[in-house]
Amino acid sequence: MAAVDARERETMHILVVEDEQKVASFIRRGLEAEHYEVSVVHDGAAGLEQALAADYDVVILDVMLPGRNGLDIVRELRAHGRAVPILLLTARAGVSDKVSGLDLGADDYLTKPFEFAELLARVRALLRRGAAAAPPTLSAGDLTLDPATRKVTRAGRPIELSPREYALLEFFLRNRGRVLSRTLIAQHVWGVDFDTFTNVIDVYVNYLRRKIDAAGEPKLLQTVRGVGYVLKEPER
């Protein structure tokens, strides 16, 4: 049985995105000793490009990275329909990075410094779980968004969205019926947390509204004056 397990592990390909050279080398050596195939990159932009370019069985992703931070990478991978299991590494003792990462679609997290045995156990658990099942279709009324194919329709009418419009609509649909402030939208869709960004949000909400609420269709995306926006099914 051990020989069979070893052969199975040889086919497993793990991507490590970690800017600390010593930590990355430590993880690589340990995983290769367990017969996993390991690719390592040291900045966020390259990590996202690599994760989108190849099919990995697990991605081990540091949160604090140059170029693009780990939370941005999680957001982009899930927006592109990638269901690969993601293990976040964070040096922060607080829970904010962990909660944000899990909310964005990461599967597990590990706080630095860590013992390799614990990292290995978490990797094995993610591999047993495998890539998540195809995410369910999101909908509000006759508006649907399929995260697996990134197709959006309204009453069967295809809707073409830019990547940012798609991310914005997905965030609204995942929070259907909930009033979302501009600050909250900025944090989750753009990865920023300052109020001066809200004018950009208003512009993109208007772009999105023109596409999903065409003339004659019940309005789904509504403004809550002084608070933000809400996407909800029209009242009957």
PDB file of C-alpha atoms in Angstrom:
ATOM      1  CA  MET A   1       0.000   0.000   0.000  1.00  0.00           C
ATOM      2  CA  ALA A   2       2.840   2.396   0.806  1.00  0.00           C
ATOM      3  CA  ALA A   3       4.306   1.869  -2.685  1.00  0.00           C
ATOM      4  CA  VAL A   4       0.930   2.619  -4.274  1.00  0.00           C
ATOM      5  CA  ASP A   5       0.583   5.796  -2.206  1.00  0.00           C
ATOM      6  CA  ALA A   6       4.058   6.900  -3.265  1.00  0.00           C
ATOM      7  CA  ARG A   7       3.227   6.430  -6.948  1.00  0.00           C
ATOM      8  CA  GLU A   8       0.031   8.452  -6.495  1.00  0.00           C
ATOM      9  CA  ARG A   9       1.938  11.273  -4.805  1.00  0.00           C
ATOM     10  CA  GLU A  10       4.430  11.425  -7.668  1.00  0.00           C
ATOM     11  CA  THR A  11       1.605  12.598  -9.937  1.00  0.00           C
ATOM     12  CA  MET A  12       0.528  15.374  -7.569  1.00  0.00           C
ATOM     13  CA  HIS A  13       1.751  18.820  -8.619  1.00  0.00           C
ATOM     14  CA  ILE A  14       1.875  21.559  -5.983  1.00  0.00           C
ATOM     15  CA  LEU A  15       2.467  25.263  -6.616  1.00  0.00           C
ATOM     16  CA  VAL A  16       4.195  27.223  -3.846  1.00  0.00           C
ATOM     17  CA  VAL A  17       3.953  31.032  -4.016  1.00  0.00           C
ATOM     18  CA  GLU A  18       6.265  32.377  -1.304  1.00  0.00           C
ATOM     19  CA  ASP A  19       8.618  35.372  -1.467  1.00  0.00           C
ATOM     20  CA  GLU A  20      10.815  34.330   1.481  1.00  0.00           C
ATOM     21  CA  GLN A  21      13.499  32.237  -0.194  1.00  0.00           C
ATOM     22  CA  LYS A  22      14.342  30.192   2.898  1.00  0.00           C
ATOM     23  CA  VAL A  23      10.709  29.367   3.611  1.00  0.00           C
ATOM     24  CA  ALA A  24      10.056  28.457  -0.027  1.00  0.00           C
ATOM     25  CA  SER A  25      13.138  26.215  -0.103  1.00  0.00           C
ATOM     26  CA  PHE A  26      12.128  24.582   3.189  1.00  0.00           C
ATOM     27  CA  ILE A  27       8.655  23.774   1.818  1.00  0.00           C
ATOM     28  CA  ARG A  28       9.998  22.554  -1.522  1.00  0.00           C
ATOM     29  CA  ARG A  29      12.542  20.194   0.039  1.00  0.00           C
ATOM     30  CA  GLY A  30       9.994  18.730   2.416  1.00  0.00           C
ATOM     31  CA  LEU A  31       7.343  18.145  -0.243  1.00  0.00           C
ATOM     32  CA  GLU A  32       9.809  16.690  -2.738  1.00  0.00           C
ATOM     33  CA  ALA A  33      10.988  14.299  -0.031  1.00  0.00           C
ATOM     34  CA  GLU A  34       7.376  13.108   0.100  1.00  0.00           C
ATOM     35  CA  HIS A  35       7.452  12.523  -3.682  1.00  0.00           C
ATOM     36  CA  TYR A  36       5.337  15.509  -4.711  1.00  0.00           C
ATOM     37  CA  GLU A  37       6.187  17.536  -7.795  1.00  0.00           C
ATOM     38  CA  VAL A  38       6.723  21.140  -6.705  1.00  0.00           C
ATOM     39  CA  SER A  39       6.871  24.454  -8.586  1.00  0.00           C
ATOM     40  CA  VAL A  40       7.947  27.599  -6.722  1.00  0.00           C
ATOM     41  CA  VAL A  41       7.519  31.270  -7.619  1.00  0.00           C
ATOM     42  CA  HIS A  42       8.467  34.237  -5.453  1.00  0.00           C
ATOM     43  CA  ASP A  43       6.055  37.059  -6.295  1.00  0.00           C
ATOM     44  CA  GLY A  44       2.319  37.461  -6.577  1.00  0.00           C
ATOM     45  CA  ALA A  45       2.031  38.451 -10.234  1.00  0.00           C
ATOM     46  CA  ALA A  46       4.074  35.442 -11.351  1.00  0.00           C
ATOM     47  CA  GLY A  47       2.158  33.227  -8.941  1.00  0.00           C
ATOM     48  CA  LEU A  48      -1.205  34.184 -10.422  1.00  0.00           C
ATOM     49  CA  GLU A  49       0.094  33.714 -13.966  1.00  0.00           C
ATOM     50  CA  GLN A  50       1.491  30.289 -13.076  1.00  0.00           C
ATOM     51  CA  ALA A  51      -1.677  29.182 -11.285  1.00  0.00           C
ATOM     52  CA  LEU A  52      -3.805  30.123 -14.294  1.00  0.00           C
ATOM     53  CA  ALA A  53      -1.426  28.593 -16.831  1.00  0.00           C
ATOM     54  CA  ALA A  54      -1.300  25.042 -15.424  1.00  0.00           C
ATOM     55  CA  ASP A  55      -3.476  22.597 -13.499  1.00  0.00           C
ATOM     56  CA  TYR A  56      -2.208  22.124  -9.944  1.00  0.00           C
ATOM     57  CA  ASP A  57      -3.511  19.774  -7.279  1.00  0.00           C
ATOM     58  CA  VAL A  58      -2.845  22.256  -4.455  1.00  0.00           C
ATOM     59  CA  VAL A  59      -1.638  25.867  -4.267  1.00  0.00           C
ATOM     60  CA  ILE A  60       0.291  26.950  -1.156  1.00  0.00           C
ATOM     61  CA  LEU A  61       0.035  30.723  -1.098  1.00  0.00           C
ATOM     62  CA  ASP A  62       1.633  33.324   1.147  1.00  0.00           C
ATOM     63  CA  VAL A  63      -0.646  36.281   1.937  1.00  0.00           C
ATOM     64  CA  MET A  64       2.014  39.007   1.969  1.00  0.00           C
ATOM     65  CA  LEU A  65       3.627  38.971  -1.480  1.00  0.00           C
ATOM     66  CA  PRO A  66       5.232  41.575  -3.739  1.00  0.00           C
ATOM     67  CA  GLY A  67       3.370  42.363  -6.940  1.00  0.00           C
ATOM     68  CA  ARG A  68      -0.037  40.924  -5.961  1.00  0.00           C
ATOM     69  CA  ASN A  69      -0.955  39.832  -2.467  1.00  0.00           C
ATOM     70  CA  GLY A  70      -2.284  36.371  -1.740  1.00  0.00           C
ATOM     71  CA  LEU A  71      -5.870  37.507  -1.181  1.00  0.00           C
ATOM     72  CA  ASP A  72      -5.929  39.114  -4.638  1.00  0.00           C
ATOM     73  CA  ILE A  73      -4.697  35.843  -6.120  1.00  0.00           C
ATOM     74  CA  VAL A  74      -7.422  33.833  -4.356  1.00  0.00           C
ATOM     75  CA  ARG A  75     -10.029  36.277  -5.654  1.00  0.00           C
ATOM     76  CA  GLU A  76      -8.746  36.083  -9.228  1.00  0.00           C
ATOM     77  CA  LEU A  77      -8.458  32.289  -9.259  1.00  0.00           C
ATOM     78  CA  ARG A  78     -12.021  31.848  -8.043  1.00  0.00           C
ATOM     79  CA  ALA A  79     -13.268  34.529 -10.464  1.00  0.00           C
ATOM     80  CA  HIS A  80     -11.698  32.489 -13.275  1.00  0.00           C
ATOM     81  CA  GLY A  81     -13.558  29.393 -12.102  1.00  0.00           C
ATOM     82  CA  ARG A  82     -10.453  27.638 -10.724  1.00  0.00           C
ATOM     83  CA  ALA A  83     -11.468  25.232  -7.937  1.00  0.00           C
ATOM     84  CA  VAL A  84      -7.923  24.147  -6.988  1.00  0.00           C
ATOM     85  CA  PRO A  85      -7.536  23.749  -3.194  1.00  0.00           C
ATOM     86  CA  ILE A  86      -5.655  26.728  -1.702  1.00  0.00           C
ATOM     87  CA  LEU A  87      -3.670  26.724   1.548  1.00  0.00           C
ATOM     88  CA  LEU A  88      -2.871  30.237   2.776  1.00  0.00           C
ATOM     89  CA  LEU A  89       0.255  31.044   4.771  1.00  0.00           C
ATOM     90  CA  THR A  90       0.102  34.125   7.000  1.00  0.00           C
ATOM     91  CA  ALA A  91       2.601  35.648   9.423  1.00  0.00           C
ATOM     92  CA  ARG A  92      -0.118  37.619  11.178  1.00  0.00           C
ATOM     93  CA  ALA A  93      -1.489  36.338  14.466  1.00  0.00           C
ATOM     94  CA  GLY A  94      -4.839  38.108  13.992  1.00  0.00           C
ATOM     95  CA  VAL A  95      -7.828  36.584  12.261  1.00  0.00           C
ATOM     96  CA  SER A  96      -8.549  39.258   9.628  1.00  0.00           C
ATOM     97  CA  ASP A  97      -6.369  37.763   6.871  1.00  0.00           C
ATOM     98  CA  LYS A  98      -7.665  34.290   7.671  1.00  0.00           C
ATOM     99  CA  VAL A  99     -11.313  35.317   7.580  1.00  0.00           C
ATOM    100  CA  SER A 100     -10.839  37.369   4.385  1.00  0.00           C
ATOM    101  CA  GLY A 101      -9.013  34.521   2.673  1.00  0.00           C
ATOM    102  CA  LEU A 102     -11.615  31.916   3.590  1.00  0.00           C
ATOM    103  CA  ASP A 103     -14.441  34.246   2.548  1.00  0.00           C
ATOM    104  CA  LEU A 104     -12.756  34.738  -0.833  1.00  0.00           C
ATOM    105  CA  GLY A 105     -12.510  30.991  -1.428  1.00  0.00           C
ATOM    106  CA  ALA A 106      -9.328  29.698   0.207  1.00  0.00           C
ATOM    107  CA  ASP A 107      -9.696  26.224   1.718  1.00  0.00           C
ATOM    108  CA  ASP A 108      -7.340  26.355   4.707  1.00  0.00           C
ATOM    109  CA  TYR A 109      -4.696  28.508   6.357  1.00  0.00           C
ATOM    110  CA  LEU A 110      -1.537  28.048   8.375  1.00  0.00           C
ATOM    111  CA  THR A 111       0.130  30.652  10.590  1.00  0.00           C
ATOM    112  CA  LYS A 112       3.903  31.184  10.389  1.00  0.00           C
ATOM    113  CA  PRO A 113       6.110  29.894  11.851  1.00  0.00           C
ATOM    114  CA  PHE A 114       4.852  26.336  11.405  1.00  0.00           C
ATOM    115  CA  GLU A 115       6.125  22.798  11.661  1.00  0.00           C
ATOM    116  CA  PHE A 116       6.485  21.039   8.320  1.00  0.00           C
ATOM    117  CA  ALA A 117       4.540  18.054   9.689  1.00  0.00           C
ATOM    118  CA  GLU A 118       1.480  20.261  10.124  1.00  0.00           C
ATOM    119  CA  LEU A 119       1.801  21.745   6.639  1.00  0.00           C
ATOM    120  CA  LEU A 120       2.132  18.252   5.188  1.00  0.00           C
ATOM    121  CA  ALA A 121      -0.956  17.060   7.069  1.00  0.00           C
ATOM    122  CA  ARG A 122      -2.979  19.979   5.726  1.00  0.00           C
ATOM    123  CA  VAL A 123      -1.747  19.358   2.175  1.00  0.00           C
ATOM    124  CA  ARG A 124      -2.730  15.695   2.442  1.00  0.00           C
ATOM    125  CA  ALA A 125      -6.177  16.668   3.710  1.00  0.00           C
ATOM    126  CA  LEU A 126      -6.654  19.020   0.759  1.00  0.00           C
ATOM    127  CA  LEU A 127      -5.501  16.367  -1.687  1.00  0.00           C
ATOM    128  CA  ARG A 128      -7.945  13.841  -0.213  1.00  0.00           C
ATOM    129  CA  ARG A 129     -10.693  16.391  -0.573  1.00  0.00           C
ATOM    130  CA  GLY A 130      -9.618  17.150  -4.134  1.00  0.00           C
ATOM    131  CA  ALA A 131     -10.752  20.119  -6.147  1.00  0.00           C
ATOM    132  CA  ALA A 132     -14.083  21.358  -4.930  1.00  0.00           C
ATOM    133  CA  ALA A 133     -17.204  20.295  -6.751  1.00  0.00           C
ATOM    134  CA  ALA A 134     -18.314  22.614  -9.519  1.00  0.00           C
ATOM    135  CA  PRO A 135     -19.663  25.740  -7.809  1.00  0.00           C
ATOM    136  CA  PRO A 136     -23.442  26.149  -7.934  1.00  0.00           C
ATOM    137  CA  THR A 137     -25.058  28.603 -10.304  1.00  0.00           C
ATOM    138  CA  LEU A 138     -25.844  31.952  -8.675  1.00  0.00           C
ATOM    139  CA  SER A 139     -29.146  33.613  -9.469  1.00  0.00           C
ATOM    140  CA  ALA A 140     -31.584  36.385  -8.648  1.00  0.00           C
ATOM    141  CA  GLY A 141     -34.904  36.186 -10.442  1.00  0.00           C
ATOM    142  CA  ASP A 142     -34.161  35.368 -14.080  1.00  0.00           C
ATOM    143  CA  LEU A 143     -30.527  36.554 -13.810  1.00  0.00           C
ATOM    144  CA  THR A 144     -28.017  33.691 -13.588  1.00  0.00           C
ATOM    145  CA  LEU A 145     -24.233  33.482 -13.260  1.00  0.00           C
ATOM    146  CA  ASP A 146     -22.357  30.208 -13.686  1.00  0.00           C
ATOM    147  CA  PRO A 147     -18.984  30.437 -11.835  1.00  0.00           C
ATOM    148  CA  ALA A 148     -17.685  27.338 -13.634  1.00  0.00           C
ATOM    149  CA  THR A 149     -18.174  28.732 -17.149  1.00  0.00           C
ATOM    150  CA  ARG A 150     -18.351  32.461 -16.261  1.00  0.00           C
ATOM    151  CA  LYS A 151     -21.506  32.753 -18.365  1.00  0.00           C
ATOM    152  CA  VAL A 152     -24.125  35.323 -17.362  1.00  0.00           C
ATOM    153  CA  THR A 153     -27.678  35.397 -18.702  1.00  0.00           C
ATOM    154  CA  ARG A 154     -30.898  37.291 -18.017  1.00  0.00           C
ATOM    155  CA  ALA A 155     -34.064  35.462 -19.098  1.00  0.00           C
ATOM    156  CA  GLY A 156     -31.853  33.437 -21.438  1.00  0.00           C
ATOM    157  CA  ARG A 157     -30.234  36.569 -22.911  1.00  0.00           C
ATOM    158  CA  PRO A 158     -26.405  36.298 -22.831  1.00  0.00           C
ATOM    159  CA  ILE A 159     -24.669  39.201 -21.086  1.00  0.00           C
ATOM    160  CA  GLU A 160     -21.054  40.069 -21.843  1.00  0.00           C
ATOM    161  CA  LEU A 161     -19.190  41.519 -18.871  1.00  0.00           C
ATOM    162  CA  SER A 162     -15.680  42.819 -18.332  1.00  0.00           C
ATOM    163  CA  PRO A 163     -13.626  40.966 -15.661  1.00  0.00           C
ATOM    164  CA  ARG A 164     -14.331  43.735 -13.125  1.00  0.00           C
ATOM    165  CA  GLU A 165     -18.053  43.834 -13.930  1.00  0.00           C
ATOM    166  CA  TYR A 166     -18.151  40.046 -13.558  1.00  0.00           C
ATOM    167  CA  ALA A 167     -16.419  40.181 -10.147  1.00  0.00           C
ATOM    168  CA  LEU A 168     -18.822  42.906  -9.028  1.00  0.00           C
ATOM    169  CA  LEU A 169     -21.900  40.958 -10.122  1.00  0.00           C
ATOM    170  CA  GLU A 170     -20.618  37.777  -8.480  1.00  0.00           C
ATOM    171  CA  PHE A 171     -20.131  39.646  -5.194  1.00  0.00           C
ATOM    172  CA  PHE A 172     -23.674  41.035  -5.397  1.00  0.00           C
ATOM    173  CA  LEU A 173     -25.141  37.606  -6.165  1.00  0.00           C
ATOM    174  CA  ARG A 174     -23.237  35.928  -3.336  1.00  0.00           C
ATOM    175  CA  ASN A 175     -24.788  38.563  -1.061  1.00  0.00           C
ATOM    176  CA  ARG A 176     -28.222  38.641  -2.682  1.00  0.00           C
ATOM    177  CA  GLY A 177     -30.691  40.719  -0.698  1.00  0.00           C
ATOM    178  CA  ARG A 178     -27.958  42.238   1.494  1.00  0.00           C
ATOM    179  CA  VAL A 179     -27.266  45.971   1.356  1.00  0.00           C
ATOM    180  CA  LEU A 180     -23.568  46.406   0.525  1.00  0.00           C
ATOM    181  CA  SER A 181     -21.737  49.630   1.352  1.00  0.00           C
ATOM    182  CA  ARG A 182     -19.316  51.128  -1.130  1.00  0.00           C
ATOM    183  CA  THR A 183     -16.463  50.531   1.309  1.00  0.00           C
ATOM    184  CA  LEU A 184     -17.338  46.835   1.568  1.00  0.00           C
ATOM    185  CA  ILE A 185     -17.509  46.536  -2.226  1.00  0.00           C
ATOM    186  CA  ALA A 186     -14.129  48.261  -2.552  1.00  0.00           C
ATOM    187  CA  GLN A 187     -12.568  45.804  -0.090  1.00  0.00           C
ATOM    188  CA  HIS A 188     -13.945  42.639  -1.676  1.00  0.00           C
ATOM    189  CA  VAL A 189     -13.945  43.456  -5.396  1.00  0.00           C
ATOM    190  CA  TRP A 190     -11.025  45.869  -5.754  1.00  0.00           C
ATOM    191  CA  GLY A 191      -8.979  44.867  -2.704  1.00  0.00           C
ATOM    192  CA  VAL A 192      -8.779  48.439  -1.388  1.00  0.00           C
ATOM    193  CA  ASP A 193     -10.246  49.950   1.771  1.00  0.00           C
ATOM    194  CA  PHE A 194     -10.455  53.705   1.338  1.00  0.00           C
ATOM    195  CA  ASP A 195     -13.555  55.775   0.702  1.00  0.00           C
ATOM    196  CA  THR A 196     -12.091  57.913  -2.105  1.00  0.00           C
ATOM    197  CA  PHE A 197     -12.457  54.841  -4.346  1.00  0.00           C
ATOM    198  CA  THR A 198     -16.259  54.956  -4.118  1.00  0.00           C
ATOM    199  CA  ASN A 199     -16.712  57.108  -7.264  1.00  0.00           C
ATOM    200  CA  VAL A 200     -15.150  54.316  -9.309  1.00  0.00           C
ATOM    201  CA  ILE A 201     -17.597  51.878  -7.722  1.00  0.00           C
ATOM    202  CA  ASP A 202     -20.550  54.078  -8.709  1.00  0.00           C
ATOM    203  CA  VAL A 203     -19.314  54.136 -12.305  1.00  0.00           C
ATOM    204  CA  TYR A 204     -18.987  50.339 -12.478  1.00  0.00           C
ATOM    205  CA  VAL A 205     -22.363  49.796 -10.817  1.00  0.00           C
ATOM    206  CA  ASN A 206     -23.890  51.945 -13.553  1.00  0.00           C
ATOM    207  CA  TYR A 207     -22.046  49.942 -16.230  1.00  0.00           C
ATOM    208  CA  LEU A 208     -23.372  46.727 -14.700  1.00  0.00           C
ATOM    209  CA  ARG A 209     -26.888  48.041 -14.269  1.00  0.00           C
ATOM    210  CA  ARG A 210     -27.142  48.967 -17.964  1.00  0.00           C
ATOM    211  CA  LYS A 211     -26.252  45.402 -18.911  1.00  0.00           C
ATOM    212  CA  ILE A 212     -28.322  43.368 -16.459  1.00  0.00           C
ATOM    213  CA  ASP A 213     -31.346  45.680 -16.152  1.00  0.00           C
ATOM    214  CA  ALA A 214     -32.264  46.281 -19.787  1.00  0.00           C
ATOM    215  CA  ALA A 215     -35.273  48.351 -20.796  1.00  0.00           C
ATOM    216  CA  GLY A 216     -38.538  46.761 -19.719  1.00  0.00           C
ATOM    217  CA  GLU A 217     -36.976  44.228 -17.335  1.00  0.00           C
ATOM    218  CA  PRO A 218     -37.650  44.411 -13.595  1.00  0.00           C
ATOM    219  CA  LYS A 219     -34.801  46.231 -11.859  1.00  0.00           C
ATOM    220  CA  LEU A 220     -32.597  43.919  -9.791  1.00  0.00           C
ATOM    221  CA  LEU A 221     -29.715  46.226  -8.821  1.00  0.00           C
ATOM    222  CA  GLN A 222     -30.996  48.997  -6.598  1.00  0.00           C
ATOM    223  CA  THR A 223     -29.462  52.001  -4.858  1.00  0.00           C
ATOM    224  CA  VAL A 224     -30.016  52.395  -1.122  1.00  0.00           C
ATOM    225  CA  ARG A 225     -29.567  56.119  -0.664  1.00  0.00           C
ATOM    226  CA  GLY A 226     -26.817  57.060   1.741  1.00  0.00           C
ATOM    227  CA  VAL A 227     -25.812  53.419   2.293  1.00  0.00           C
ATOM    228  CA  GLY A 228     -24.842  51.566  -0.883  1.00  0.00           C
ATOM    229  CA  TYR A 229     -26.411  49.011  -3.209  1.00  0.00           C
ATOM    230  CA  VAL A 230     -28.471  45.848  -3.042  1.00  0.00           C
ATOM    231  CA  LEU A 231     -29.208  43.180  -5.657  1.00  0.00           C
ATOM    232  CA  LYS A 232     -32.470  41.386  -4.998  1.00  0.00           C
ATOM    233  CA  GLU A 233     -35.343  39.721  -6.775  1.00  0.00           C
ATOM    234  CA  PRO A 234     -38.140  42.114  -7.797  1.00  0.00           C
ATOM    235  CA  GLU A 235     -41.194  42.146  -5.557  1.00  0.00           C
ATOM    236  CA  ARG A 236     -44.154  40.365  -7.040  1.00  0.00           C
TER     237      ARG A 236
END
